[in-house]
Amino acid sequence: MLIVRPAGPADLAHLLELAILSGPGFTSLPEDADVLTERLELSQKSFLGQVPWEEAWYTLMLEDSDTGDIDGIGSVKATVGLKRPFFSFRLVNNIVQSPSLGVKLNHQTLVLVNECAGWSEVGSLFLKADRRRGGAGRLLAQSRYMLIGAQPEMFADNVLAELRGVFTPDGACPFWDHVAHKFFPMDFDDADRMTGSTDKQFILDLAPRHPIYVELLPEPARAVIGKVHPQGIPAMALLESEGFRINGLVDIFDAGPTVSCGRDNIRTVRDARALKVELGEDIQAELPALVSTDSIANFRAVRVKVDIHGDSVTIPADAARALRVKTGDIVRVKV
């Protein structure tokens, strides 16, 4: 059975493996053991309620209970942009016209902004290649929303997600090479690492202060603005199915798009029901449901067939063991 559970310091080797497999541009998974150790320590403290709610960063692992293998990761940040700026480029349309010439033009510009301060963020969604089928990705992605729905007051009213931008097969990033690198004279990997491990002061120091006219950029850069890395297309589809929409913001390094949704409008947050557990093995449902615990501290999630009757839900004993719940406990269920 696949289980989504909290990550902690003991998961360092697994997280480092996933970081290496994720490849370039995955800012939240740097190939840096020290940074990942700090992240796992913060995750453990977050689940235990040992940090202020707005500083919490919950990291989730997808574990195969039969083999013990760790096959994926997802995360939720309670807030972004409060202690460290959360920079993006906003793609702005500037309409100009000359009635005397009969000319009307739309000049698009990229403007540096910090608009999402105080929002929550879902991110770090990554699975090993052999798990990208059979519903594992959906389980991991939706588990983040079940976590939010368990205690929504611990998260912001608005939730965003950043998607990785386009990279060529040889690892080059067109937007970085033609645009961002002009302002940040370093390797992409170094900028990527510093984004996740510093206070981002270097961005404030070096980022462009004035709008960048898109028409003046080389075609390879223009072509990838707001586009998703091929590996991120399934993640984009999952986000859209939950109600997330493109909001006109793109990443300042790779130009990948940002999507957002109101917390209470996220489909899984909105539709999951709190039900009382009953145990049984003769489950008649045709399709499995997403089932999670109803608190952050003890969060776990699985996908399993259930029977819902009134305010109760019958689940198999192995699912109850995976969730660490018993008869009479409350779980959240999304059919």
mmCIF file of C-alpha atoms in Angstrom:
data_model
loop_
_atom_site.group_PDB
_atom_site.id
_atom_site.type_symbol
_atom_site.label_atom_id
_atom_site.label_comp_id
_atom_site.label_asym_id
_atom_site.label_seq_id
_atom_site.Cartn_x
_atom_site.Cartn_y
_atom_site.Cartn_z
ATOM 1 C CA MET A 1 0.000 0.000 0.000
ATOM 2 C CA LEU A 2 1.188 3.504 -0.813
ATOM 3 C CA ILE A 3 1.186 5.822 2.205
ATOM 4 C CA VAL A 4 1.806 9.570 2.333
ATOM 5 C CA ARG A 5 3.404 10.475 5.646
ATOM 6 C CA PRO A 6 5.434 13.284 7.266
ATOM 7 C CA ALA A 7 9.126 13.544 6.422
ATOM 8 C CA GLY A 8 11.794 13.888 9.079
ATOM 9 C CA PRO A 9 15.588 13.827 9.521
ATOM 10 C CA ALA A 10 15.749 10.053 8.993
ATOM 11 C CA ASP A 11 14.671 10.604 5.378
ATOM 12 C CA LEU A 12 17.819 12.492 4.332
ATOM 13 C CA ALA A 13 19.246 9.759 2.080
ATOM 14 C CA HIS A 14 15.879 9.320 0.353
ATOM 15 C CA LEU A 15 15.414 13.066 -0.115
ATOM 16 C CA LEU A 16 18.908 13.501 -1.526
ATOM 17 C CA GLU A 17 18.213 10.708 -4.020
ATOM 18 C CA LEU A 18 14.998 12.423 -5.118
ATOM 19 C CA ALA A 19 16.827 15.752 -5.411
ATOM 20 C CA ILE A 20 19.402 14.207 -7.736
ATOM 21 C CA LEU A 21 16.707 12.544 -9.842
ATOM 22 C CA SER A 22 14.655 15.752 -10.127
ATOM 23 C CA GLY A 23 17.282 17.452 -12.322
ATOM 24 C CA PRO A 24 17.964 21.158 -12.944
ATOM 25 C CA GLY A 25 15.459 23.882 -12.133
ATOM 26 C CA PHE A 26 13.783 22.139 -9.213
ATOM 27 C CA THR A 27 14.562 24.955 -6.771
ATOM 28 C CA SER A 28 12.953 23.338 -3.734
ATOM 29 C CA LEU A 29 15.077 20.177 -4.130
ATOM 30 C CA PRO A 30 18.722 21.295 -4.260
ATOM 31 C CA GLU A 31 21.421 18.638 -4.343
ATOM 32 C CA ASP A 32 22.788 19.916 -1.032
ATOM 33 C CA ALA A 33 22.771 17.616 1.989
ATOM 34 C CA ASP A 34 23.079 20.487 4.476
ATOM 35 C CA VAL A 35 20.131 22.382 3.012
ATOM 36 C CA LEU A 36 18.016 19.225 2.854
ATOM 37 C CA THR A 37 18.907 18.360 6.454
ATOM 38 C CA GLU A 38 17.651 21.758 7.593
ATOM 39 C CA ARG A 39 14.491 21.272 5.581
ATOM 40 C CA LEU A 40 13.765 17.882 7.139
ATOM 41 C CA GLU A 41 14.380 19.249 10.626
ATOM 42 C CA LEU A 42 11.968 22.092 9.900
ATOM 43 C CA SER A 43 9.415 19.606 8.578
ATOM 44 C CA GLN A 44 9.581 17.573 11.766
ATOM 45 C CA LYS A 45 9.200 20.672 13.924
ATOM 46 C CA SER A 46 6.340 21.888 11.746
ATOM 47 C CA PHE A 47 4.338 18.690 12.161
ATOM 48 C CA LEU A 48 5.015 18.776 15.912
ATOM 49 C CA GLY A 49 3.838 22.391 16.166
ATOM 50 C CA GLN A 50 7.237 23.574 17.386
ATOM 51 C CA VAL A 51 7.515 26.590 15.048
ATOM 52 C CA PRO A 52 5.183 29.580 14.578
ATOM 53 C CA TRP A 53 2.418 28.541 12.195
ATOM 54 C CA GLU A 54 3.465 30.977 9.479
ATOM 55 C CA GLU A 55 7.018 29.537 9.405
ATOM 56 C CA ALA A 56 5.898 25.925 8.978
ATOM 57 C CA TRP A 57 7.071 23.937 5.948
ATOM 58 C CA TYR A 58 5.481 20.497 5.805
ATOM 59 C CA THR A 59 7.292 17.902 3.706
ATOM 60 C CA LEU A 60 5.488 14.680 2.770
ATOM 61 C CA MET A 61 6.954 11.385 1.601
ATOM 62 C CA LEU A 62 5.286 8.750 -0.570
ATOM 63 C CA GLU A 63 6.223 5.373 0.920
ATOM 64 C CA ASP A 64 5.485 1.851 -0.274
ATOM 65 C CA SER A 65 4.561 0.030 2.931
ATOM 66 C CA ASP A 66 5.352 -3.360 1.365
ATOM 67 C CA THR A 67 8.935 -2.515 0.402
ATOM 68 C CA GLY A 68 9.775 0.539 2.503
ATOM 69 C CA ASP A 69 10.813 2.386 -0.670
ATOM 70 C CA ILE A 70 10.384 6.172 -0.784
ATOM 71 C CA ASP A 71 9.087 7.004 -4.237
ATOM 72 C CA GLY A 72 8.024 10.652 -4.103
ATOM 73 C CA ILE A 73 7.826 13.940 -2.267
ATOM 74 C CA GLY A 74 5.389 16.830 -1.920
ATOM 75 C CA SER A 75 5.208 19.814 0.402
ATOM 76 C CA VAL A 76 3.152 22.696 1.732
ATOM 77 C CA LYS A 77 4.560 25.996 2.996
ATOM 78 C CA ALA A 78 2.226 27.767 5.400
ATOM 79 C CA THR A 79 3.353 31.156 4.057
ATOM 80 C CA VAL A 80 5.889 32.614 1.647
ATOM 81 C CA GLY A 81 7.377 36.067 1.261
ATOM 82 C CA LEU A 82 7.211 37.208 4.888
ATOM 83 C CA LYS A 83 10.778 36.800 6.145
ATOM 84 C CA ARG A 84 12.274 36.489 2.654
ATOM 85 C CA PRO A 85 10.839 38.166 -0.458
ATOM 86 C CA PHE A 86 8.981 35.942 -2.913
ATOM 87 C CA PHE A 87 9.984 37.458 -6.226
ATOM 88 C CA SER A 88 8.255 36.865 -9.566
ATOM 89 C CA PHE A 89 7.982 38.568 -12.903
ATOM 90 C CA ARG A 90 4.474 39.770 -13.742
ATOM 91 C CA LEU A 91 3.655 39.638 -17.426
ATOM 92 C CA VAL A 92 1.971 42.995 -18.096
ATOM 93 C CA ASN A 93 0.115 44.066 -21.232
ATOM 94 C CA ASN A 94 0.720 47.699 -22.218
ATOM 95 C CA ILE A 95 -1.636 48.906 -24.943
ATOM 96 C CA VAL A 96 -0.425 51.894 -26.972
ATOM 97 C CA GLN A 97 -2.104 53.414 -29.982
ATOM 98 C CA SER A 98 -1.880 56.278 -32.448
ATOM 99 C CA PRO A 99 -5.318 57.184 -33.852
ATOM 100 C CA SER A 100 -3.712 59.426 -36.456
ATOM 101 C CA LEU A 101 -1.726 56.484 -37.827
ATOM 102 C CA GLY A 102 -4.410 53.887 -37.181
ATOM 103 C CA VAL A 103 -1.918 51.849 -35.158
ATOM 104 C CA LYS A 104 -2.655 49.894 -31.966
ATOM 105 C CA LEU A 105 0.038 47.792 -30.309
ATOM 106 C CA ASN A 106 0.293 45.567 -27.250
ATOM 107 C CA HIS A 107 3.734 45.748 -25.671
ATOM 108 C CA GLN A 108 4.212 42.997 -23.094
ATOM 109 C CA THR A 109 6.661 43.656 -20.282
ATOM 110 C CA LEU A 110 8.106 41.637 -17.430
ATOM 111 C CA VAL A 111 7.964 43.541 -14.137
ATOM 112 C CA LEU A 112 9.651 42.365 -10.915
ATOM 113 C CA VAL A 113 7.037 41.992 -8.145
ATOM 114 C CA ASN A 114 6.593 40.532 -4.664
ATOM 115 C CA GLU A 115 2.823 40.088 -4.812
ATOM 116 C CA CYS A 116 2.342 36.783 -3.014
ATOM 117 C CA ALA A 117 3.671 37.678 0.435
ATOM 118 C CA GLY A 118 1.697 35.792 3.063
ATOM 119 C CA TRP A 119 0.227 33.203 0.669
ATOM 120 C CA SER A 120 0.570 29.455 1.195
ATOM 121 C CA GLU A 121 2.447 27.371 -1.370
ATOM 122 C CA VAL A 122 2.121 23.773 -2.516
ATOM 123 C CA GLY A 123 5.227 22.482 -4.221
ATOM 124 C CA SER A 124 8.102 20.020 -4.445
ATOM 125 C CA LEU A 125 5.877 17.478 -6.202
ATOM 126 C CA PHE A 126 8.203 14.849 -7.626
ATOM 127 C CA LEU A 127 7.949 11.100 -8.181
ATOM 128 C CA LYS A 128 10.411 8.519 -9.400
ATOM 129 C CA ALA A 129 9.837 7.659 -13.053
ATOM 130 C CA ASP A 130 8.419 4.198 -12.368
ATOM 131 C CA ARG A 131 5.745 5.676 -10.064
ATOM 132 C CA ARG A 132 4.332 8.173 -12.586
ATOM 133 C CA ARG A 133 1.338 6.036 -13.336
ATOM 134 C CA GLY A 134 -1.413 4.203 -11.524
ATOM 135 C CA GLY A 135 -2.574 7.197 -9.491
ATOM 136 C CA ALA A 136 0.496 7.636 -7.282
ATOM 137 C CA GLY A 137 1.008 11.211 -8.442
ATOM 138 C CA ARG A 138 -2.608 12.126 -7.774
ATOM 139 C CA LEU A 139 -2.431 10.568 -4.300
ATOM 140 C CA LEU A 140 0.675 12.564 -3.437
ATOM 141 C CA ALA A 141 -0.634 15.807 -4.927
ATOM 142 C CA GLN A 142 -4.056 15.579 -3.285
ATOM 143 C CA SER A 143 -2.552 14.661 0.069
ATOM 144 C CA ARG A 144 -1.199 18.208 0.265
ATOM 145 C CA TYR A 145 -4.754 19.550 0.045
ATOM 146 C CA MET A 146 -5.968 17.032 2.608
ATOM 147 C CA LEU A 147 -3.273 18.397 4.917
ATOM 148 C CA ILE A 148 -4.512 21.947 4.333
ATOM 149 C CA GLY A 149 -8.122 20.901 4.832
ATOM 150 C CA ALA A 150 -7.342 19.133 8.097
ATOM 151 C CA GLN A 151 -6.573 22.466 9.785
ATOM 152 C CA PRO A 152 -7.279 25.258 7.276
ATOM 153 C CA GLU A 153 -6.717 27.976 9.877
ATOM 154 C CA MET A 154 -3.004 27.073 9.734
ATOM 155 C CA PHE A 155 -2.793 28.211 6.105
ATOM 156 C CA ALA A 156 -3.411 31.400 4.139
ATOM 157 C CA ASP A 157 -6.579 32.297 2.252
ATOM 158 C CA ASN A 158 -4.699 32.039 -1.072
ATOM 159 C CA VAL A 159 -2.541 29.141 -2.244
ATOM 160 C CA LEU A 160 -0.016 29.182 -5.086
ATOM 161 C CA ALA A 161 2.167 26.724 -6.926
ATOM 162 C CA GLU A 162 5.198 27.394 -9.117
ATOM 163 C CA LEU A 163 5.904 25.103 -12.044
ATOM 164 C CA ARG A 164 9.337 24.458 -13.457
ATOM 165 C CA GLY A 165 10.092 26.281 -16.689
ATOM 166 C CA VAL A 166 11.471 24.894 -19.943
ATOM 167 C CA PHE A 167 14.923 23.310 -20.143
ATOM 168 C CA THR A 168 16.508 21.762 -23.221
ATOM 169 C CA PRO A 169 17.480 18.056 -23.211
ATOM 170 C CA ASP A 170 21.098 19.006 -22.483
ATOM 171 C CA GLY A 171 20.052 20.940 -19.352
ATOM 172 C CA ALA A 172 20.192 24.486 -20.747
ATOM 173 C CA CYS A 173 17.507 27.001 -19.771
ATOM 174 C CA PRO A 174 16.645 29.418 -22.615
ATOM 175 C CA PHE A 175 15.192 32.116 -20.378
ATOM 176 C CA TRP A 176 18.129 31.982 -17.989
ATOM 177 C CA ASP A 177 20.703 32.006 -20.792
ATOM 178 C CA HIS A 178 19.168 34.934 -22.707
ATOM 179 C CA VAL A 179 17.646 37.035 -19.918
ATOM 180 C CA ALA A 180 18.175 36.247 -16.244
ATOM 181 C CA HIS A 181 21.888 35.502 -16.587
ATOM 182 C CA LYS A 182 22.429 39.078 -17.792
ATOM 183 C CA PHE A 183 21.427 40.278 -14.318
ATOM 184 C CA PHE A 184 22.825 37.387 -12.265
ATOM 185 C CA PRO A 185 26.371 36.626 -13.500
ATOM 186 C CA MET A 186 26.625 33.111 -12.110
ATOM 187 C CA ASP A 187 25.692 29.573 -13.064
ATOM 188 C CA PHE A 188 22.006 28.697 -12.951
ATOM 189 C CA ASP A 189 22.710 25.999 -10.346
ATOM 190 C CA ASP A 190 24.382 28.547 -8.063
ATOM 191 C CA ALA A 191 21.460 30.980 -8.350
ATOM 192 C CA ASP A 192 19.037 28.103 -7.808
ATOM 193 C CA ARG A 193 20.900 26.993 -4.684
ATOM 194 C CA MET A 194 21.139 30.523 -3.275
ATOM 195 C CA THR A 195 17.405 31.044 -3.780
ATOM 196 C CA GLY A 196 16.649 28.149 -1.487
ATOM 197 C CA SER A 197 19.401 28.637 1.089
ATOM 198 C CA THR A 198 19.848 32.419 1.554
ATOM 199 C CA ASP A 199 17.714 35.455 2.396
ATOM 200 C CA LYS A 200 17.524 36.272 -1.362
ATOM 201 C CA GLN A 201 19.245 39.605 -0.831
ATOM 202 C CA PHE A 202 21.272 38.944 -3.984
ATOM 203 C CA ILE A 203 18.040 39.066 -5.995
ATOM 204 C CA LEU A 204 17.072 42.381 -4.440
ATOM 205 C CA ASP A 205 20.555 43.705 -5.192
ATOM 206 C CA LEU A 206 20.830 42.559 -8.800
ATOM 207 C CA ALA A 207 17.339 42.101 -10.271
ATOM 208 C CA PRO A 208 16.147 44.575 -12.934
ATOM 209 C CA ARG A 209 14.437 47.667 -11.545
ATOM 210 C CA HIS A 210 12.663 48.549 -14.784
ATOM 211 C CA PRO A 211 10.249 46.628 -17.037
ATOM 212 C CA ILE A 212 11.759 44.264 -19.593
ATOM 213 C CA TYR A 213 10.088 44.511 -23.011
ATOM 214 C CA VAL A 214 9.332 41.005 -24.223
ATOM 215 C CA GLU A 215 9.515 42.023 -27.895
ATOM 216 C CA LEU A 216 13.173 42.930 -27.422
ATOM 217 C CA LEU A 217 14.140 39.482 -26.155
ATOM 218 C CA PRO A 218 15.619 36.751 -28.361
ATOM 219 C CA GLU A 219 13.043 34.335 -29.753
ATOM 220 C CA PRO A 220 14.256 31.322 -27.685
ATOM 221 C CA ALA A 221 13.533 33.311 -24.500
ATOM 222 C CA ARG A 222 10.178 34.666 -25.687
ATOM 223 C CA ALA A 223 9.020 31.187 -26.672
ATOM 224 C CA VAL A 224 9.330 29.738 -23.151
ATOM 225 C CA ILE A 225 7.802 32.509 -21.022
ATOM 226 C CA GLY A 226 4.987 30.968 -19.010
ATOM 227 C CA LYS A 227 5.617 27.485 -20.437
ATOM 228 C CA VAL A 228 5.920 24.336 -18.308
ATOM 229 C CA HIS A 229 8.783 21.844 -18.340
ATOM 230 C CA PRO A 230 7.623 18.639 -20.092
ATOM 231 C CA GLN A 231 7.991 16.718 -16.826
ATOM 232 C CA GLY A 232 5.701 19.264 -15.168
ATOM 233 C CA ILE A 233 2.758 18.874 -17.553
ATOM 234 C CA PRO A 234 1.067 16.135 -15.459
ATOM 235 C CA ALA A 235 1.519 18.292 -12.337
ATOM 236 C CA MET A 236 -0.067 21.222 -14.163
ATOM 237 C CA ALA A 237 -3.048 19.062 -15.115
ATOM 238 C CA LEU A 238 -3.495 17.967 -11.502
ATOM 239 C CA LEU A 239 -3.381 21.573 -10.305
ATOM 240 C CA GLU A 240 -5.937 22.647 -12.892
ATOM 241 C CA SER A 241 -8.248 19.810 -11.857
ATOM 242 C CA GLU A 242 -8.178 21.233 -8.323
ATOM 243 C CA GLY A 243 -9.130 24.723 -9.503
ATOM 244 C CA PHE A 244 -5.704 26.377 -9.832
ATOM 245 C CA ARG A 245 -5.347 28.856 -12.682
ATOM 246 C CA ILE A 246 -2.457 30.786 -14.254
ATOM 247 C CA ASN A 247 -2.241 34.236 -12.632
ATOM 248 C CA GLY A 248 0.193 36.094 -14.884
ATOM 249 C CA LEU A 249 3.295 35.538 -12.732
ATOM 250 C CA VAL A 250 6.394 33.662 -13.919
ATOM 251 C CA ASP A 251 9.638 32.606 -12.278
ATOM 252 C CA ILE A 252 12.464 35.113 -12.545
ATOM 253 C CA PHE A 253 15.056 32.473 -13.479
ATOM 254 C CA ASP A 254 13.323 29.993 -15.820
ATOM 255 C CA ALA A 255 10.019 31.826 -16.611
ATOM 256 C CA GLY A 256 7.906 28.869 -15.503
ATOM 257 C CA PRO A 257 4.288 29.820 -14.680
ATOM 258 C CA THR A 258 2.712 30.400 -11.285
ATOM 259 C CA VAL A 259 -0.848 29.205 -10.634
ATOM 260 C CA SER A 260 -3.096 30.032 -7.697
ATOM 261 C CA CYS A 261 -6.441 29.260 -6.086
ATOM 262 C CA GLY A 262 -8.360 30.372 -3.036
ATOM 263 C CA ARG A 263 -7.726 27.908 -0.204
ATOM 264 C CA ASP A 264 -11.387 27.085 0.346
ATOM 265 C CA ASN A 265 -11.993 26.740 -3.400
ATOM 266 C CA ILE A 266 -9.427 23.974 -3.877
ATOM 267 C CA ARG A 267 -11.592 21.026 -4.890
ATOM 268 C CA THR A 268 -10.120 18.496 -2.459
ATOM 269 C CA VAL A 269 -10.195 20.960 0.448
ATOM 270 C CA ARG A 270 -13.795 21.854 -0.344
ATOM 271 C CA ASP A 271 -15.199 18.388 -1.016
ATOM 272 C CA ALA A 272 -13.499 16.171 1.584
ATOM 273 C CA ARG A 273 -15.800 15.092 4.437
ATOM 274 C CA ALA A 274 -14.999 14.399 8.085
ATOM 275 C CA LEU A 275 -16.368 10.910 8.914
ATOM 276 C CA LYS A 276 -16.204 8.430 11.797
ATOM 277 C CA VAL A 277 -14.160 5.277 11.230
ATOM 278 C CA GLU A 278 -15.638 1.798 11.174
ATOM 279 C CA LEU A 279 -13.654 -1.298 10.229
ATOM 280 C CA GLY A 280 -14.726 -3.905 7.693
ATOM 281 C CA GLU A 281 -13.368 -6.012 4.855
ATOM 282 C CA ASP A 282 -16.353 -6.503 2.527
ATOM 283 C CA ILE A 283 -16.093 -3.130 0.784
ATOM 284 C CA GLN A 284 -18.503 -2.789 -2.146
ATOM 285 C CA ALA A 285 -17.255 0.477 -3.675
ATOM 286 C CA GLU A 286 -16.111 0.357 -7.304
ATOM 287 C CA LEU A 287 -13.447 3.067 -7.006
ATOM 288 C CA PRO A 288 -11.017 3.943 -4.209
ATOM 289 C CA ALA A 289 -11.294 7.156 -2.183
ATOM 290 C CA LEU A 290 -8.652 9.414 -0.698
ATOM 291 C CA VAL A 291 -8.599 9.011 3.097
ATOM 292 C CA SER A 292 -6.469 10.986 5.559
ATOM 293 C CA THR A 293 -6.264 11.732 9.232
ATOM 294 C CA ASP A 294 -7.906 14.951 10.398
ATOM 295 C CA SER A 295 -4.963 16.711 12.037
ATOM 296 C CA ILE A 296 -1.552 17.969 10.994
ATOM 297 C CA ALA A 297 0.376 16.404 13.871
ATOM 298 C CA ASN A 298 -0.627 12.849 12.965
ATOM 299 C CA PHE A 299 -1.094 13.330 9.242
ATOM 300 C CA ARG A 300 -1.132 10.310 6.965
ATOM 301 C CA ALA A 301 -3.048 9.583 3.771
ATOM 302 C CA VAL A 302 -3.884 6.573 1.596
ATOM 303 C CA ARG A 303 -6.130 5.721 -1.328
ATOM 304 C CA VAL A 304 -8.434 2.787 -0.618
ATOM 305 C CA LYS A 305 -11.937 1.509 -1.316
ATOM 306 C CA VAL A 306 -14.427 2.573 1.349
ATOM 307 C CA ASP A 307 -18.140 2.372 2.146
ATOM 308 C CA ILE A 308 -19.749 5.647 3.247
ATOM 309 C CA HIS A 309 -22.984 5.528 5.209
ATOM 310 C CA GLY A 310 -24.282 8.674 6.859
ATOM 311 C CA ASP A 311 -21.538 10.224 8.970
ATOM 312 C CA SER A 312 -19.426 7.058 9.052
ATOM 313 C CA VAL A 313 -16.992 5.394 6.696
ATOM 314 C CA THR A 314 -15.966 1.742 6.648
ATOM 315 C CA ILE A 315 -12.313 1.130 5.760
ATOM 316 C CA PRO A 316 -10.234 -2.075 5.662
ATOM 317 C CA ALA A 317 -8.049 -2.970 8.622
ATOM 318 C CA ASP A 318 -4.816 -2.554 6.644
ATOM 319 C CA ALA A 319 -5.818 1.000 5.725
ATOM 320 C CA ALA A 320 -6.592 1.726 9.387
ATOM 321 C CA ARG A 321 -3.139 0.463 10.336
ATOM 322 C CA ALA A 322 -1.529 2.590 7.635
ATOM 323 C CA LEU A 323 -3.403 5.666 8.894
ATOM 324 C CA ARG A 324 -2.868 4.674 12.543
ATOM 325 C CA VAL A 325 -6.561 5.114 13.330
ATOM 326 C CA LYS A 326 -9.115 2.914 15.078
ATOM 327 C CA THR A 327 -12.866 2.540 15.263
ATOM 328 C CA GLY A 328 -14.520 5.787 16.288
ATOM 329 C CA ASP A 329 -11.666 8.057 15.139
ATOM 330 C CA ILE A 330 -12.369 10.828 12.642
ATOM 331 C CA VAL A 331 -10.853 10.748 9.167
ATOM 332 C CA ARG A 332 -11.326 12.968 6.125
ATOM 333 C CA VAL A 333 -12.576 11.329 2.938
ATOM 334 C CA LYS A 334 -12.534 12.604 -0.660
ATOM 335 C CA VAL A 335 -14.371 10.362 -3.100
#
